[in-house]
XYZ file of N, CA, C and O in Angstrom:
792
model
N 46.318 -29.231 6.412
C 44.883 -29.186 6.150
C 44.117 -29.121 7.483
O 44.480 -29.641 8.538
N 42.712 -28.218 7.215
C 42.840 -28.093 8.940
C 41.789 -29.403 8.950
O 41.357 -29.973 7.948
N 41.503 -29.718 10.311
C 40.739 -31.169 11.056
C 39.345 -30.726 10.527
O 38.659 -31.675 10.145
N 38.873 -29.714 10.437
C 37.418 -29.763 10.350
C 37.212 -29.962 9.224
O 36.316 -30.781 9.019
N 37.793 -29.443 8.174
C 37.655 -29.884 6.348
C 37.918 -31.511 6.454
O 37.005 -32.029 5.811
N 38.491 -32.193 6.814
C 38.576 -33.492 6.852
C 37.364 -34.277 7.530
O 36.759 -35.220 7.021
N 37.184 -33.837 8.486
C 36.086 -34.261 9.616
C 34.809 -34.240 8.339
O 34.395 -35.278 7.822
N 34.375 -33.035 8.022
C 33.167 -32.928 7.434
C 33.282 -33.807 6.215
O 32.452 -34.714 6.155
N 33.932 -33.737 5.482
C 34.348 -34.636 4.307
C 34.183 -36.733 4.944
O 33.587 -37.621 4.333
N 34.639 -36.810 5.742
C 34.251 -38.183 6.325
C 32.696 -38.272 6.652
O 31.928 -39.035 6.067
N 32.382 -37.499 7.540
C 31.007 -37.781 7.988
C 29.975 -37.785 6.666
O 29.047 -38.587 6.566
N 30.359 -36.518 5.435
C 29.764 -36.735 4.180
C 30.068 -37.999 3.098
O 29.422 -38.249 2.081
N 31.162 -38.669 3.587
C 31.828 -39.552 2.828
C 31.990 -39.310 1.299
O 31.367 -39.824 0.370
N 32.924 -38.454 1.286
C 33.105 -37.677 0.118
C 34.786 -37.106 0.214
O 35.366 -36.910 1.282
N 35.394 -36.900 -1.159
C 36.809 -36.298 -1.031
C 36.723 -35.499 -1.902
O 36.445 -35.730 -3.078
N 37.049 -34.062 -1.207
C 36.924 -32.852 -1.925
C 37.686 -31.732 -1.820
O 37.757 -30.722 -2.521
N 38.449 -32.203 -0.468
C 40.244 -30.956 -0.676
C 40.496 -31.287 -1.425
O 40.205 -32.116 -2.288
N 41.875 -29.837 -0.868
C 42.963 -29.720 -2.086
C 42.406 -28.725 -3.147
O 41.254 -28.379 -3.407
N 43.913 -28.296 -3.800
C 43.088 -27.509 -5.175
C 43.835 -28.066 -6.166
O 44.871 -28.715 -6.028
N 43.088 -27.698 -7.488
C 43.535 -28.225 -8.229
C 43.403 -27.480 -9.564
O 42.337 -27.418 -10.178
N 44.568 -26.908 -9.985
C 44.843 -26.002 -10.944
C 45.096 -25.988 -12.341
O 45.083 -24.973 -13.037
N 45.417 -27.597 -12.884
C 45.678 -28.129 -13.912
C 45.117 -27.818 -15.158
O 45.585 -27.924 -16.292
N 44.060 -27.425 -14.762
C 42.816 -27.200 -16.411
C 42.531 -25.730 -16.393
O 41.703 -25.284 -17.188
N 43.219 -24.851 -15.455
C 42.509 -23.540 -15.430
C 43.457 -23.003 -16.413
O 44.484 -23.501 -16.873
N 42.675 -21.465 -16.712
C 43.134 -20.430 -17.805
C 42.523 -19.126 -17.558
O 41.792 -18.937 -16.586
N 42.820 -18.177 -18.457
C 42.571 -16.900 -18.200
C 41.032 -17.022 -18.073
O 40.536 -16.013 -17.572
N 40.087 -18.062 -18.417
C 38.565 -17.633 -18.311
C 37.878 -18.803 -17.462
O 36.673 -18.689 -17.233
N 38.569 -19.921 -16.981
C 38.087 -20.848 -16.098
C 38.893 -21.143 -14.730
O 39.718 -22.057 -14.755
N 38.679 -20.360 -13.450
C 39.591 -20.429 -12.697
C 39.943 -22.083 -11.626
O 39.110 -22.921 -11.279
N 41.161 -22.070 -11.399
C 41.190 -23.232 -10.554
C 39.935 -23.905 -9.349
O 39.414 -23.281 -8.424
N 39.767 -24.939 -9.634
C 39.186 -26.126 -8.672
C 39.799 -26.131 -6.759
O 40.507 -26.883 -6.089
N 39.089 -24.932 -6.517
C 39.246 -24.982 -5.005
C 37.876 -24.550 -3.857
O 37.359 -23.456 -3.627
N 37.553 -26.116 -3.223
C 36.731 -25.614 -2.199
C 36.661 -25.214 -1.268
O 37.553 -25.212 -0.420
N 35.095 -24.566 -1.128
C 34.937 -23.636 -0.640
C 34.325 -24.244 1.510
O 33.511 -25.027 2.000
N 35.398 -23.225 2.045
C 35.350 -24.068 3.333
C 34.204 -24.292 3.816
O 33.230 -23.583 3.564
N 34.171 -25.558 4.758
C 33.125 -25.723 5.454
C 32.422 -24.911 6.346
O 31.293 -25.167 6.765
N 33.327 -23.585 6.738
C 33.523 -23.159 8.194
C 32.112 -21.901 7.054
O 31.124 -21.393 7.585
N 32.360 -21.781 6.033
C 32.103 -20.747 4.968
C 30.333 -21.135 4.948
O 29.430 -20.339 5.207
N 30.185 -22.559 4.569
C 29.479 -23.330 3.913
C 28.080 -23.657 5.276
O 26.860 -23.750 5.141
N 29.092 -23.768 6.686
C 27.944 -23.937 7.342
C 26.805 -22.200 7.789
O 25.633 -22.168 8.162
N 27.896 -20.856 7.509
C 27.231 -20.012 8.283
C 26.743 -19.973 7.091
O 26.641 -18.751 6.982
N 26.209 -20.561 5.713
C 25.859 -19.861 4.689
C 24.296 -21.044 4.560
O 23.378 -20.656 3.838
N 24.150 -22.425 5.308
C 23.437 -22.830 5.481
C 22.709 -22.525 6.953
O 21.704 -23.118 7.346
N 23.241 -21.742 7.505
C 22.663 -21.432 8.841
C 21.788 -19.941 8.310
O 20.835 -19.687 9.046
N 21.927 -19.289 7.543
C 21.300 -18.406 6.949
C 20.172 -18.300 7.297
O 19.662 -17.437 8.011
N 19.451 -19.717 6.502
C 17.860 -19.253 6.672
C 17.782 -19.293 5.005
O 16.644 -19.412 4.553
N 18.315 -19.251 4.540
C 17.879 -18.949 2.592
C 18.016 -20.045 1.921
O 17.531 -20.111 0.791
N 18.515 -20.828 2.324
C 18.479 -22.099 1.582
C 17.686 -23.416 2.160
O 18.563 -24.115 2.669
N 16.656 -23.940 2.279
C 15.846 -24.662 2.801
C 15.359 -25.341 1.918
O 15.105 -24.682 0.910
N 14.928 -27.199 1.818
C 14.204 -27.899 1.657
C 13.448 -27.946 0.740
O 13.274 -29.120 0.411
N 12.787 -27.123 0.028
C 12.037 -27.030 -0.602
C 12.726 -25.751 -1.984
O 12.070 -24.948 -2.647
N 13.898 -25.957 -2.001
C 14.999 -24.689 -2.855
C 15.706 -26.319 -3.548
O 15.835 -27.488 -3.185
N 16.087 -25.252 -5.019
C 17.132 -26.199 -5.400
C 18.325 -25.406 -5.908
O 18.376 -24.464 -6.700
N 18.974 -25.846 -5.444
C 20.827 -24.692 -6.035
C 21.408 -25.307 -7.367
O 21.268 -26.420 -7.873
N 21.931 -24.471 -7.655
C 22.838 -24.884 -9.077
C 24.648 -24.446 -8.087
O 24.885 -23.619 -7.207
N 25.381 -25.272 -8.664
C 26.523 -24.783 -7.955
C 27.436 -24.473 -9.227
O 27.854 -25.433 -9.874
N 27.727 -23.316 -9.570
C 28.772 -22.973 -10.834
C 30.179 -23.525 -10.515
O 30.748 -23.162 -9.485
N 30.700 -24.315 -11.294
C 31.936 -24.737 -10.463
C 32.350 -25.604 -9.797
O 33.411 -25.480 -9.185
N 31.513 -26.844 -9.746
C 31.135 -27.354 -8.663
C 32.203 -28.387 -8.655
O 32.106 -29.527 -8.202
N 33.005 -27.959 -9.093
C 34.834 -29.113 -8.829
C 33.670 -30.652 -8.133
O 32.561 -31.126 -8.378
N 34.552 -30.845 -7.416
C 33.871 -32.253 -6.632
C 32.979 -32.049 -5.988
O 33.379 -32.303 -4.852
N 31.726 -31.669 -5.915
C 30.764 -31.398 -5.360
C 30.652 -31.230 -3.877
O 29.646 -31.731 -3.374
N 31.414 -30.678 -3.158
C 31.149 -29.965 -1.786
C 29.857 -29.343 -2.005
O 28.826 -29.989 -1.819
N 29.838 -28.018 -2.423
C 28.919 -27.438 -2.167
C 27.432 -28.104 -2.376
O 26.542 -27.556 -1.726
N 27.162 -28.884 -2.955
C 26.095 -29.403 -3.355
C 25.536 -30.596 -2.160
O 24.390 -30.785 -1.752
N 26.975 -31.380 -1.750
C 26.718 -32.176 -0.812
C 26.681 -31.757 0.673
O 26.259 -32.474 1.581
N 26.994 -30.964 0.760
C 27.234 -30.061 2.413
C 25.600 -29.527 2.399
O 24.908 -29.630 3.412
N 25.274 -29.166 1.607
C 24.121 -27.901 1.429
C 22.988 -28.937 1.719
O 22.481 -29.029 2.837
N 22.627 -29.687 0.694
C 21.912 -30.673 0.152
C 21.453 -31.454 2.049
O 20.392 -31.461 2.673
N 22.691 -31.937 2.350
C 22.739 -32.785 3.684
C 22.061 -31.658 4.867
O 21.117 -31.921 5.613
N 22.797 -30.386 4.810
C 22.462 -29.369 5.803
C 20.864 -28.509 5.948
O 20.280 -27.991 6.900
N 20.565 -28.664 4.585
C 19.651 -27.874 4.678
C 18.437 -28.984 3.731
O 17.499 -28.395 3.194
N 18.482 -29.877 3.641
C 17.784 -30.694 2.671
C 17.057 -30.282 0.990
O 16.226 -30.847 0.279
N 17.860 -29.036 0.857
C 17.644 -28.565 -0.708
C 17.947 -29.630 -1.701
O 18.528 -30.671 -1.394
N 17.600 -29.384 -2.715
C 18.098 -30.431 -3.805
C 19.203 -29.602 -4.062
O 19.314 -28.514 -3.498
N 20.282 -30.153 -5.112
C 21.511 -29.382 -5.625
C 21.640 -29.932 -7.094
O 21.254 -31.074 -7.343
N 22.194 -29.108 -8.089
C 22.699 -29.686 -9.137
C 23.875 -28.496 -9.229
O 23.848 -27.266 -9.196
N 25.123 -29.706 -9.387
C 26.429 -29.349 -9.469
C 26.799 -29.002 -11.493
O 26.557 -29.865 -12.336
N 27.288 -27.844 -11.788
C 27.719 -27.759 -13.115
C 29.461 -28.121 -12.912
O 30.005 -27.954 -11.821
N 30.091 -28.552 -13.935
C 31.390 -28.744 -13.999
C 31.881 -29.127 -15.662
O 31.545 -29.862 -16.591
N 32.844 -28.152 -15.340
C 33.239 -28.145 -17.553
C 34.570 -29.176 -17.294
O 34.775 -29.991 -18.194
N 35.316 -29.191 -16.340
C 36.790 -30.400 -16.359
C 36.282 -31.944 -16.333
O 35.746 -32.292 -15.281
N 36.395 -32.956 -17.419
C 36.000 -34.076 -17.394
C 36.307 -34.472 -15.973
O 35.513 -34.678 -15.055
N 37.681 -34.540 -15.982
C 38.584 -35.362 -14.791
C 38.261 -34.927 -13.445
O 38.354 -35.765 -12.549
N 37.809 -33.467 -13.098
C 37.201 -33.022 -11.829
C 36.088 -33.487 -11.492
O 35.685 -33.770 -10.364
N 35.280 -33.615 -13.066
C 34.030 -34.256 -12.637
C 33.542 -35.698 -12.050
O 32.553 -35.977 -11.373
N 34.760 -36.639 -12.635
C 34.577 -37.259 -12.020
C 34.758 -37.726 -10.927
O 34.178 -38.691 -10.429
N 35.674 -36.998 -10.425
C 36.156 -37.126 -8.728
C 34.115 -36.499 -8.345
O 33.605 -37.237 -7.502
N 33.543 -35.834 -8.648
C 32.324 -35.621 -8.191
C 30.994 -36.823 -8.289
O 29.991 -37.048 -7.612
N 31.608 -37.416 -9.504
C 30.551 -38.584 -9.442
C 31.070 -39.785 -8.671
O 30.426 -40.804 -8.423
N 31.972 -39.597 -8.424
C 32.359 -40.432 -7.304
C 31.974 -40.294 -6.124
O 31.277 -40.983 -5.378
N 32.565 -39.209 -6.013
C 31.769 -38.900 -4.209
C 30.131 -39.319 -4.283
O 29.504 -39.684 -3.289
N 29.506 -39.190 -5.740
C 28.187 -39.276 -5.612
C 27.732 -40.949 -5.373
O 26.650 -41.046 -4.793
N 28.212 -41.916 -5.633
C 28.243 -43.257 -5.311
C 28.322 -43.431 -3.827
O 27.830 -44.406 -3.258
N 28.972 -42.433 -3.196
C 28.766 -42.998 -1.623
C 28.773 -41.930 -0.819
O 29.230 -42.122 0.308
N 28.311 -40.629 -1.145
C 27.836 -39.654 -0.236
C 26.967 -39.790 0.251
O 26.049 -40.126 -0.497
N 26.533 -39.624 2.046
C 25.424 -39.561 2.249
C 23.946 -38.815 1.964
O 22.868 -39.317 2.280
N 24.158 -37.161 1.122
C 23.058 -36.508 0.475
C 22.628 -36.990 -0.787
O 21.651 -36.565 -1.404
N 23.800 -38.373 -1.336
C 23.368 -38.478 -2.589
C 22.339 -37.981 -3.925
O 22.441 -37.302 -4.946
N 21.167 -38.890 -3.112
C 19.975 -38.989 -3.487
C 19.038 -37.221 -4.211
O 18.194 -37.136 -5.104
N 19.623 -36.179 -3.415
C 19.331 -34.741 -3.298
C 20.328 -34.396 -4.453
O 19.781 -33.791 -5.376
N 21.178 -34.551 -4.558
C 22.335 -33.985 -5.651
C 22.431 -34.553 -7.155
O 22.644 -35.756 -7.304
N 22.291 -33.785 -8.171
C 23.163 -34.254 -9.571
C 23.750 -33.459 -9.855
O 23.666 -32.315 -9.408
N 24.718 -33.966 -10.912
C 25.975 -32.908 -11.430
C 25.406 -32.808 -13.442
O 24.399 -33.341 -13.907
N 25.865 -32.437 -13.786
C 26.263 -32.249 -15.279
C 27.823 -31.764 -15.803
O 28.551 -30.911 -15.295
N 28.010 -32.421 -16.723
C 29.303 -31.760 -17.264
C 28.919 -31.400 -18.531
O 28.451 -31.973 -19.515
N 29.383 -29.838 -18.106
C 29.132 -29.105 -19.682
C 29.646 -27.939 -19.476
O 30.230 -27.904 -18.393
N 29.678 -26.962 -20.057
C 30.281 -25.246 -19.929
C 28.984 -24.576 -19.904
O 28.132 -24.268 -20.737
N 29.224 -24.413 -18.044
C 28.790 -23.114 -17.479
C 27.514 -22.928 -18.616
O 26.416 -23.481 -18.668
N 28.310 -21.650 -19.718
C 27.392 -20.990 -20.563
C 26.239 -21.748 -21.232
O 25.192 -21.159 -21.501
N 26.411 -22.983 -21.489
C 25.494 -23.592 -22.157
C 24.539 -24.098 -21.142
O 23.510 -24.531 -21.661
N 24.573 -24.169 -19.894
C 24.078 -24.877 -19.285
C 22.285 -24.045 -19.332
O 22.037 -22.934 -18.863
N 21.294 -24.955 -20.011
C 19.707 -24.323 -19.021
C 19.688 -24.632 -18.076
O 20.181 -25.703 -17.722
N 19.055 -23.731 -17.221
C 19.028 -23.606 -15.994
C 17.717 -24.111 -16.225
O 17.026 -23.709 -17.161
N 17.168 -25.388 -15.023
C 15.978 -25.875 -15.110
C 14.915 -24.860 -14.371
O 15.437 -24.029 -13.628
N 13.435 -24.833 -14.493
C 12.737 -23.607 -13.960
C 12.719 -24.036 -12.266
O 12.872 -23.258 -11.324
N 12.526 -25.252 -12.217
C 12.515 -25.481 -10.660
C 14.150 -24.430 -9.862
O 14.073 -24.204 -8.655
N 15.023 -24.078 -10.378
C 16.108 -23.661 -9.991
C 15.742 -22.127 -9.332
O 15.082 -21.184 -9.769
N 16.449 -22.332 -8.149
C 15.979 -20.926 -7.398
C 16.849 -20.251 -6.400
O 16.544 -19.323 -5.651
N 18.181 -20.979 -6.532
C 19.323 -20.592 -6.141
C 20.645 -20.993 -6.666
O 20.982 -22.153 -6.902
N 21.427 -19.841 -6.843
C 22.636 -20.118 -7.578
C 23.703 -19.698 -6.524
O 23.446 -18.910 -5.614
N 25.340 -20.482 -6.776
C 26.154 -20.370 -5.755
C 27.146 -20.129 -6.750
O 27.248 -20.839 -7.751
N 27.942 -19.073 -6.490
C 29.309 -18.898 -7.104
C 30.673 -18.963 -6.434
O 30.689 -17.914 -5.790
N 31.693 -19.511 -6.236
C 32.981 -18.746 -5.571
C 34.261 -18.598 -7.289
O 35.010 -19.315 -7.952
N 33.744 -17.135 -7.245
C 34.834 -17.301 -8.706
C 34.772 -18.031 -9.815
O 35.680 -17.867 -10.629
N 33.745 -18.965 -10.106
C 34.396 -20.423 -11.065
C 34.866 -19.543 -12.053
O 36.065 -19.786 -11.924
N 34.823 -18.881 -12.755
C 35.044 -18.422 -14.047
C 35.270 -17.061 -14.950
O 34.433 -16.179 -14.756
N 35.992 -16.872 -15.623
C 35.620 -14.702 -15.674
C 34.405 -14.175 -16.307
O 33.645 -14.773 -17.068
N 34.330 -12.923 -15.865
C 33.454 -12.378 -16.539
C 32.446 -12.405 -17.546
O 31.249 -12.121 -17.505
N 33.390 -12.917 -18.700
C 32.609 -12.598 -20.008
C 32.458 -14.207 -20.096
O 31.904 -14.563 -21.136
N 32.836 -15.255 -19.220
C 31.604 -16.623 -18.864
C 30.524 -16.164 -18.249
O 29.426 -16.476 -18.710
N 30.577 -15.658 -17.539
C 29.509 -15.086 -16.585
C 28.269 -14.074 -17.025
O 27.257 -13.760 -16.399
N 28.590 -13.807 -17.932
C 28.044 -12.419 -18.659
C 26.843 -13.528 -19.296
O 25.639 -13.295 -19.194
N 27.356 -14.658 -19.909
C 26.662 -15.694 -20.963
C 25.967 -16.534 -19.446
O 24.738 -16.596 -19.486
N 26.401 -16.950 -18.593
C 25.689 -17.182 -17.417
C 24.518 -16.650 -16.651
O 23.682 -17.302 -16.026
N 24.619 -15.082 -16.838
C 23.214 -14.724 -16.306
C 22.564 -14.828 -16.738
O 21.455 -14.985 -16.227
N 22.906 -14.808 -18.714
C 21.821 -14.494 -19.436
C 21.009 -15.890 -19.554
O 19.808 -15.705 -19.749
N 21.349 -17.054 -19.489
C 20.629 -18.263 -18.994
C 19.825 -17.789 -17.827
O 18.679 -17.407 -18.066
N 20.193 -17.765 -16.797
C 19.648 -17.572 -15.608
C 18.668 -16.077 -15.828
O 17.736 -16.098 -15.024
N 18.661 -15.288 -16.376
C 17.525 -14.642 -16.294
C 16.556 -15.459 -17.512
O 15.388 -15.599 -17.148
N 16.861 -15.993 -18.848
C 16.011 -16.834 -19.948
C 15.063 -17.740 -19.077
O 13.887 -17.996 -19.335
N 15.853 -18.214 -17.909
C 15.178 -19.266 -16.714
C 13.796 -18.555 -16.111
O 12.609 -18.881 -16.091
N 14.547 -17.442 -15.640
C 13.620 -16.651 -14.714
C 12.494 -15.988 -15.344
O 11.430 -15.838 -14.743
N 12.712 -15.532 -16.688
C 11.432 -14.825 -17.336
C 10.080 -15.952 -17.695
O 8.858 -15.823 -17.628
N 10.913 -16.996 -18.067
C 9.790 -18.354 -18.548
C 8.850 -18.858 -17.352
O 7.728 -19.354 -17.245
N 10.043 -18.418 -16.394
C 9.302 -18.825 -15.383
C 9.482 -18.016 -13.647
O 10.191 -18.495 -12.762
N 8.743 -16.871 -13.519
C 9.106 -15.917 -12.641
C 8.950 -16.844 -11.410
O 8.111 -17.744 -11.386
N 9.943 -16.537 -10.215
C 10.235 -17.086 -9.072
C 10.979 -16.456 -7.932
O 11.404 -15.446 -8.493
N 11.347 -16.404 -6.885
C 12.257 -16.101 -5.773
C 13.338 -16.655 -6.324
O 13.282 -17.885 -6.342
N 14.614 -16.031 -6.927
C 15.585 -16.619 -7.074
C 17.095 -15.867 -6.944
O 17.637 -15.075 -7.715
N 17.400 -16.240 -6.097
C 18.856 -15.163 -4.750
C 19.795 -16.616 -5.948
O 19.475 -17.668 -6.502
N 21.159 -15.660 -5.778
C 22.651 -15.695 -6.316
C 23.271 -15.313 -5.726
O 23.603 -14.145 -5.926
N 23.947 -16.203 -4.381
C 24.958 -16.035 -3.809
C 26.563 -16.454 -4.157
O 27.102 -17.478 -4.576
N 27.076 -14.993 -3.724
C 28.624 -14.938 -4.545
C 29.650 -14.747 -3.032
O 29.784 -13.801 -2.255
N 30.220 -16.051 -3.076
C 31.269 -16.030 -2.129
C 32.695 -15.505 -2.757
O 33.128 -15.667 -3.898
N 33.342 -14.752 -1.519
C 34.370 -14.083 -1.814
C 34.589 -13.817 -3.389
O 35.238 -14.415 -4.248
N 33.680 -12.532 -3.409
C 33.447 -12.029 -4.814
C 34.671 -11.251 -5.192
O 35.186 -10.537 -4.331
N 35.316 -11.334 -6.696
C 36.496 -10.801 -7.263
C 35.637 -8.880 -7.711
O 34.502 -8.607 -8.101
N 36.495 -8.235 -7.492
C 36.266 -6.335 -8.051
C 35.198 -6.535 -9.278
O 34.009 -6.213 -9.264
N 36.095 -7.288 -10.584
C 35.140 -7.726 -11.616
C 33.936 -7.919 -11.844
O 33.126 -7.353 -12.578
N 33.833 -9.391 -10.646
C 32.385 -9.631 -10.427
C 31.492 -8.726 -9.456
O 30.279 -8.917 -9.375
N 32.203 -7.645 -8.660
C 31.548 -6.880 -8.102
C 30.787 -5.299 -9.336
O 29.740 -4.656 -9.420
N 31.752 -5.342 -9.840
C 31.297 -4.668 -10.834
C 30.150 -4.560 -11.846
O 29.271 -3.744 -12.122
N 30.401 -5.288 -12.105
C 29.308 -6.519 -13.100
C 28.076 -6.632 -12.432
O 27.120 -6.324 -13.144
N 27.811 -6.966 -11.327
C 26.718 -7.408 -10.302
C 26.206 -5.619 -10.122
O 25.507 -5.045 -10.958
N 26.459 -5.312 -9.520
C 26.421 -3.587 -9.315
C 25.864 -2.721 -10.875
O 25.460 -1.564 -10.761
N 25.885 -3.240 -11.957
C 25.604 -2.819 -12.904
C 24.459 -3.276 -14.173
O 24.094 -2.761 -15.230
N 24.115 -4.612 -13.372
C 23.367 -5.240 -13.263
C 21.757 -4.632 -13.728
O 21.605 -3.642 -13.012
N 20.738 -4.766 -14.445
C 19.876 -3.324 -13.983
C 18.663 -5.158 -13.555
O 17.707 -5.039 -12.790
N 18.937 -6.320 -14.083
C 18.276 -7.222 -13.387
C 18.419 -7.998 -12.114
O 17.883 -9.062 -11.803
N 19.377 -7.134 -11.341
C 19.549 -8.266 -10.488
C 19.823 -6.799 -9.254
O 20.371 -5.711 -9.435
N 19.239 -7.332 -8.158
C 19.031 -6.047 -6.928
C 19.531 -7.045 -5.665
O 19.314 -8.226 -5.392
N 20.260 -6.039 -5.077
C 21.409 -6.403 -3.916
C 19.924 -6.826 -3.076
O 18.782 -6.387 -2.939
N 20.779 -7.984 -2.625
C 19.652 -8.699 -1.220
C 19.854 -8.298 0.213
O 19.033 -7.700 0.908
N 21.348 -8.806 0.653
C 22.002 -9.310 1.440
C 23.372 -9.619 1.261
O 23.860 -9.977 0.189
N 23.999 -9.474 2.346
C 25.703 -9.753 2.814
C 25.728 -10.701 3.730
O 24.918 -10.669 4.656
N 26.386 -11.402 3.653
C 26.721 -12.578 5.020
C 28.515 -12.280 5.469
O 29.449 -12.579 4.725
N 28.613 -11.847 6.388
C 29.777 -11.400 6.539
C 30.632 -12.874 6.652
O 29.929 -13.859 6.875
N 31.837 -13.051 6.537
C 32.480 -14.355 6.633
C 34.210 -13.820 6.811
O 35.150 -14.529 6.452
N 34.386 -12.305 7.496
C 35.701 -12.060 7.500
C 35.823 -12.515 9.074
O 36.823 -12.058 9.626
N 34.829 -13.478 10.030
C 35.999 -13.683 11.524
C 36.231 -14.665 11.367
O 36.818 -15.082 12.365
N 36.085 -15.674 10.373
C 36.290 -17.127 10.310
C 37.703 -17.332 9.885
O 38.088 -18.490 9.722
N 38.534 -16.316 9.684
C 39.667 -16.432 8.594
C 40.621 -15.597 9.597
O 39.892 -14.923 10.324
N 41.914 -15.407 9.884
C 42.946 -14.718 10.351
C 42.673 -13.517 9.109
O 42.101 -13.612 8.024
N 43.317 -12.418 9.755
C 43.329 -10.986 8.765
C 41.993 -10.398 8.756
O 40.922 -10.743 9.254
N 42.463 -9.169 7.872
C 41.206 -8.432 6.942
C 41.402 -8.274 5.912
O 42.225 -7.562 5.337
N 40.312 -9.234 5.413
C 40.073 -9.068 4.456
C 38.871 -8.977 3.382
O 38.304 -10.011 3.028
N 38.544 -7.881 2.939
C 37.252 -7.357 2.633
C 36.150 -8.026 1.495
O 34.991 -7.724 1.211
N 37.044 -9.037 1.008
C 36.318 -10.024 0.108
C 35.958 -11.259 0.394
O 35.715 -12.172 -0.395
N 35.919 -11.262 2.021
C 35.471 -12.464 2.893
C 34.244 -12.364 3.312
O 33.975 -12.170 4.497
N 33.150 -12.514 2.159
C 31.800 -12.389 2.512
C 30.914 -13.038 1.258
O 31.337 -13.273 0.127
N 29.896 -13.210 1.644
C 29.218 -13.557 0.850
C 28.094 -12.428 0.225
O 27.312 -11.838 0.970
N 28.131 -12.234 -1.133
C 27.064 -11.200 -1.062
C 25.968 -11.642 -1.964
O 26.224 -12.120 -3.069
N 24.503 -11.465 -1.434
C 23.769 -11.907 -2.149
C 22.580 -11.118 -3.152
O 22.139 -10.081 -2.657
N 22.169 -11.406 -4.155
C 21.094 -10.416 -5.217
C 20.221 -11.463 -5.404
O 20.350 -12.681 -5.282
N 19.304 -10.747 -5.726
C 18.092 -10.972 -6.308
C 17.965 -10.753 -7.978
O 18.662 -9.920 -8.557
N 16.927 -11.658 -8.720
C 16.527 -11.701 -9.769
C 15.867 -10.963 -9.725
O 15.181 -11.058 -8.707
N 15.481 -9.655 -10.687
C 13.995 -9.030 -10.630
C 13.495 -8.438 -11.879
O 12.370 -7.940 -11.919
């Protein structure tokens, strides 16, 4: 495990390696976070600030919510459908230092309303397609009730979900955050790509 995933995880006082594959299936993919090394150039951005609140699809033990939350002082709300993952997340939430900025819910993805204050969404994979399909359509029900600035960033996006996004006729390419020098190799799905609601 490398030192800096550990490092950041202490200073957040939170445990959130490791993956964990136990509950996945053809439409809910495995519980693995998303690196720090990923997480800080994606809060160094500029798009996520203080006054934003993220939804994290997936949100296994809440990294993303607590890294973000701490880094950029956004609020976060973590979704998570695995009882047992979730609670490794409400745990961390008892003694993380962003606490206070973060909640989770456990429920499936699809059902979830998206509250109107919500104005950024984070994906890495959680789930296939035709979850996702029932996912936007929340997230645009969100957005029409209540029109807003609201970017959906998709880390290391699968062909599928590139597809899907690209075909999209509500949602218009923003931005790329490149994230292939952080990693040994090439590899072309080491980025973050981001859209717009419109």
């Amino acid at each position: 495990m490398n030192q800096l995933e550990t490092q950041w995880d202490k200073l957040l006082k939170i445990k959130t390696t490791g993956r964990d594959d136990s509950h996945s299936d053809q439409y809910r993919y495995p519980y693995e976070p998303t690196s720090y090394l990923v997480l800080e150039r994606l809060a160094n951005s500029g798009l996520i600030r203080k006054n934003n609140t993220l939804i994290d699809y997936g949100t296994g033990k809440g990294r993303v919510c607590f890294y973000l939350s701490y880094q950029t002082r956004c609020k976060s709300i973590g979704i998570e459908y695995d009882e047992r993952i979730f609670q490794g997340a409400m745990e961390n939430k008892e003694r993380a230092v962003a606490s206070n900025r973060t909640a989770f819910a456990l429920c499936n993805a699809e059902n979830y309303e998206v509250p109107k204050e919500v104005d950024r969404c984070y994906f890495f994979n959680p789930f296939s397609v035709e979850i996702f399909q029932s996912v936007l359509a929340r997230i645009y029900e969100s957005y029409y009730e209540n029109p807003r600035e609201l970017l959906l960033f998709f880390y290391y996006p699968s062909e599928e979900y590139v597809s899907k996004l690209m075909t999209e006729e509500q949602l218009m390419f923003y931005d790329e955050i490149d994230t292939s020098d952080l990693f040994p190799g090439e590899d072309a799905r080491e980025r973050i790509l981001i859209f717009q609601v419109c």
